[in-house]
C-alpha positions as CSV (number, residue, x, y, z in Angstrom):
1,L,22.5,-42.3,-10.1
2,N,21.1,-44.5,-7.3
3,S,24.5,-44.1,-5.3
4,L,24.4,-40.4,-5.7
5,L,20.9,-40.1,-4.4
6,R,21.7,-42.3,-1.6
7,A,24.7,-40.4,-0.7
8,E,22.7,-37.4,-0.8
9,S,19.7,-38.8,1.4
10,K,22.4,-39.7,3.9
11,T,23.8,-36.1,4.1
12,A,20.2,-34.5,4.6
13,R,19.2,-36.8,7.5
14,S,22.6,-36.2,9.1
15,I,21.8,-32.5,9.2
16,D,20.4,-31.3,12.4
17,S,16.4,-30.6,12.2
18,G,16.7,-26.9,13.6
19,A,19.7,-26.6,11.0
20,M,17.3,-27.8,8.2
21,K,14.6,-25.5,9.1
22,R,17.0,-22.7,9.1
23,L,18.0,-23.5,5.7
24,I,14.5,-23.9,4.2
25,E,12.4,-21.2,6.0
26,A,12.7,-17.4,5.7
27,P,14.0,-15.9,8.9
28,A,11.3,-14.4,11.2
29,G,10.2,-11.1,10.0
30,A,11.6,-11.4,6.7
31,E,8.5,-10.7,4.9
32,D,8.1,-7.5,6.8
33,A,11.7,-6.4,6.0
34,A,10.4,-4.8,2.5
35,Y,8.2,-2.5,4.6
36,S,11.0,-0.9,6.6
37,R,12.2,2.7,6.6
38,K,15.7,1.2,6.3
39,A,15.2,-1.1,3.1
40,I,13.1,1.7,1.4
41,D,15.8,4.4,2.2
42,S,18.6,1.9,1.1
43,L,17.1,2.1,-2.6
44,K,18.3,4.4,-5.2
45,P,16.0,7.5,-6.1
46,V,13.6,6.7,-8.8
47,K,11.6,8.6,-11.0
48,G,8.6,7.5,-13.2
49,G,6.1,8.7,-15.7
50,A,2.5,10.4,-14.9
51,Q,1.1,7.6,-13.1
52,W,4.2,7.5,-10.8
53,S,4.1,11.3,-10.4
54,C,0.4,11.2,-9.3
55,L,1.0,8.3,-7.0
56,T,4.1,10.0,-5.6
57,E,2.2,13.1,-5.0
58,A,-0.7,11.4,-3.3
59,L,1.5,9.6,-0.9
60,Y,3.5,12.6,0.0
61,F,0.3,14.5,0.9
62,E,-1.8,11.6,2.4
63,A,0.8,9.4,4.1
64,R,4.5,11.0,4.4
65,G,4.3,11.1,7.9
66,E,3.3,7.6,8.3
67,T,5.2,4.4,8.9
68,V,6.6,2.7,5.6
69,R,3.7,0.2,6.0
70,G,1.3,3.0,6.1
71,M,2.6,4.4,3.0
72,F,2.3,1.3,1.2
73,G,-1.4,0.6,2.5
74,V,-2.4,4.0,1.1
75,A,-0.9,2.8,-2.1
76,E,-2.8,-0.4,-1.8
77,V,-6.1,1.5,-1.8
78,I,-5.3,3.7,-4.7
79,L,-4.2,0.9,-6.9
80,N,-7.2,-1.3,-5.7
81,R,-9.3,1.2,-6.8
82,V,-7.8,1.5,-10.2
83,D,-8.4,-2.2,-10.3
84,D,-12.0,-1.9,-9.3
85,P,-14.6,-1.1,-12.1
86,R,-16.5,1.4,-9.8
87,Y,-13.6,3.7,-9.8
88,P,-11.4,5.4,-12.8
89,S,-9.1,3.1,-14.6
90,S,-5.8,5.0,-13.8
91,V,-3.9,6.2,-10.8
92,C,-4.2,10.0,-11.9
93,K,-8.0,9.7,-12.5
94,V,-8.6,8.0,-9.1
95,I,-6.6,10.4,-7.2
96,N,-8.4,13.3,-9.0
97,Q,-11.7,11.9,-8.9
98,G,-14.5,14.5,-7.5
99,T,-11.6,17.5,-7.5
100,G,-13.3,20.7,-7.9
101,E,-16.8,19.5,-6.9
102,R,-17.8,20.4,-3.4
103,F,-17.7,17.7,-1.0
104,R,-16.7,15.1,-3.7
105,C,-12.8,14.8,-3.2
106,Q,-11.6,11.4,-2.8
107,F,-8.4,12.6,-1.5
108,T,-8.4,15.6,0.8
109,Y,-5.1,17.3,-0.6
110,T,-6.7,17.6,-3.7
111,C,-9.4,20.0,-2.4
112,D,-7.8,21.8,0.4
113,G,-7.0,25.0,-1.7
114,R,-3.3,24.5,-0.6
115,P,-0.8,24.5,-3.5
116,E,0.9,21.0,-3.8
117,N,4.5,22.0,-2.6
118,M,6.6,19.1,-1.9
119,A,9.4,20.7,0.1
120,D,10.7,17.6,2.1
121,T,13.2,15.9,-0.2
122,R,13.8,12.9,1.9
123,A,9.9,12.3,2.3
124,Y,9.6,12.9,-1.6
125,Q,12.2,10.3,-2.4
126,R,10.9,7.8,0.0
127,V,7.3,7.9,-1.1
128,G,8.6,7.9,-4.8
129,K,10.3,4.8,-4.2
130,V,6.9,3.3,-2.6
131,A,5.1,4.3,-5.6
132,Y,7.5,2.9,-8.0
133,L,7.5,-0.6,-6.0
134,M,3.8,-0.6,-6.0
135,L,3.3,0.4,-9.6
136,N,5.9,-2.6,-10.7
137,G,3.9,-5.2,-9.4
138,M,4.6,-5.1,-5.5
139,E,2.4,-7.5,-3.9
140,R,-0.8,-5.9,-2.2
141,R,-1.0,-7.8,1.2
142,L,-1.4,-5.2,4.0
143,T,-4.9,-3.9,3.6
144,E,-7.2,-7.0,2.4
145,G,-8.4,-5.3,-0.7
146,A,-9.3,-2.0,1.1
147,T,-10.6,0.6,-1.2
148,H,-10.8,3.5,1.6
149,Y,-9.3,4.7,4.6
150,H,-9.2,7.6,6.9
151,T,-7.3,8.9,9.6
152,K,-8.2,8.0,13.3
153,S,-9.3,11.7,14.0
154,V,-12.4,11.5,11.7
155,N,-15.4,9.2,11.7
156,P,-17.0,9.4,8.3
157,K,-20.5,8.2,7.9
158,W,-19.5,5.3,5.3
159,A,-17.1,3.8,7.8
160,R,-20.1,2.6,10.0
161,V,-21.2,0.2,7.1
162,F,-17.9,-0.5,5.5
163,P,-16.0,-3.5,7.1
164,R,-12.7,-2.4,8.3
165,T,-9.9,-4.6,7.2
166,T,-7.0,-3.1,9.1
167,T,-5.3,-0.4,11.0
168,I,-2.0,0.8,10.3
169,G,-0.3,3.7,12.3
170,Y,-2.8,6.5,12.2
171,H,-5.2,5.3,9.3
172,H,-8.1,2.9,9.3
173,F,-8.4,0.8,6.2
174,Y,-11.9,-0.4,5.0
175,R,-13.2,-2.5,2.0
176,E,-16.4,-1.3,0.1
177,P,-19.2,-3.7,0.4
178,S,-19.9,-5.7,-2.9
179,R,-23.1,-4.4,-4.1
180,I,-25.7,-7.0,-5.1
181,A,-28.2,-6.2,-8.0
182,S,-31.9,-6.2,-7.0
183,R,-34.8,-6.0,-9.1
C-alpha cells in the first residue's frame, strides 16, 4: 500500500500545475452552460402534470422573448413564492393569485383579457423544458431569492421599497422585504 501511495504521489507531483488545475476545476463558463439556448434546445421535448402546465404557460407569456437566463429567473420567482408562506403553496395558485380581481393579478397575462394561445411551438417547447428542469430541482441561483419582477418599461410603486436582487435581460428582480411583527 505504501509503495502504491508513493508512486501515485510521485505521479501527481510530476503533472504540470496548469494541467492539474484543468483536471480538477470546471472550465470557465461551465456553470452558465445550463442557461444557454443551445443546451436547452438540445434537450428532448418534455411534458408534465398540472403544475408543469401552469409554469410553462406563465413562462411562455411572461418570458418567452427573454434569454434562457431570463426564463429561468421568472421561474425562480414563481417557485420562490410557492416556498414563501405569504403566497399560495402551488405553482398554479401562485400564478393565478388575484386573477379576476381588479388590479390584483400577480401576472399580467392572467388578466389582460386575451386568450392564452401558445402558437409558437419552438418557444413553447423551450419554456416547457425550463419549467421541467425547475420543477425537478434545478438550483435557484440567478435571482437571490426574488419574489417579484417587472419589465424595465414600468416602475411599480413596490419597486421603490423592495431590494433589487438582479437584472436579467429586460426584467428587474426583487425580494420582498421581511416583515417584522410589531406590537
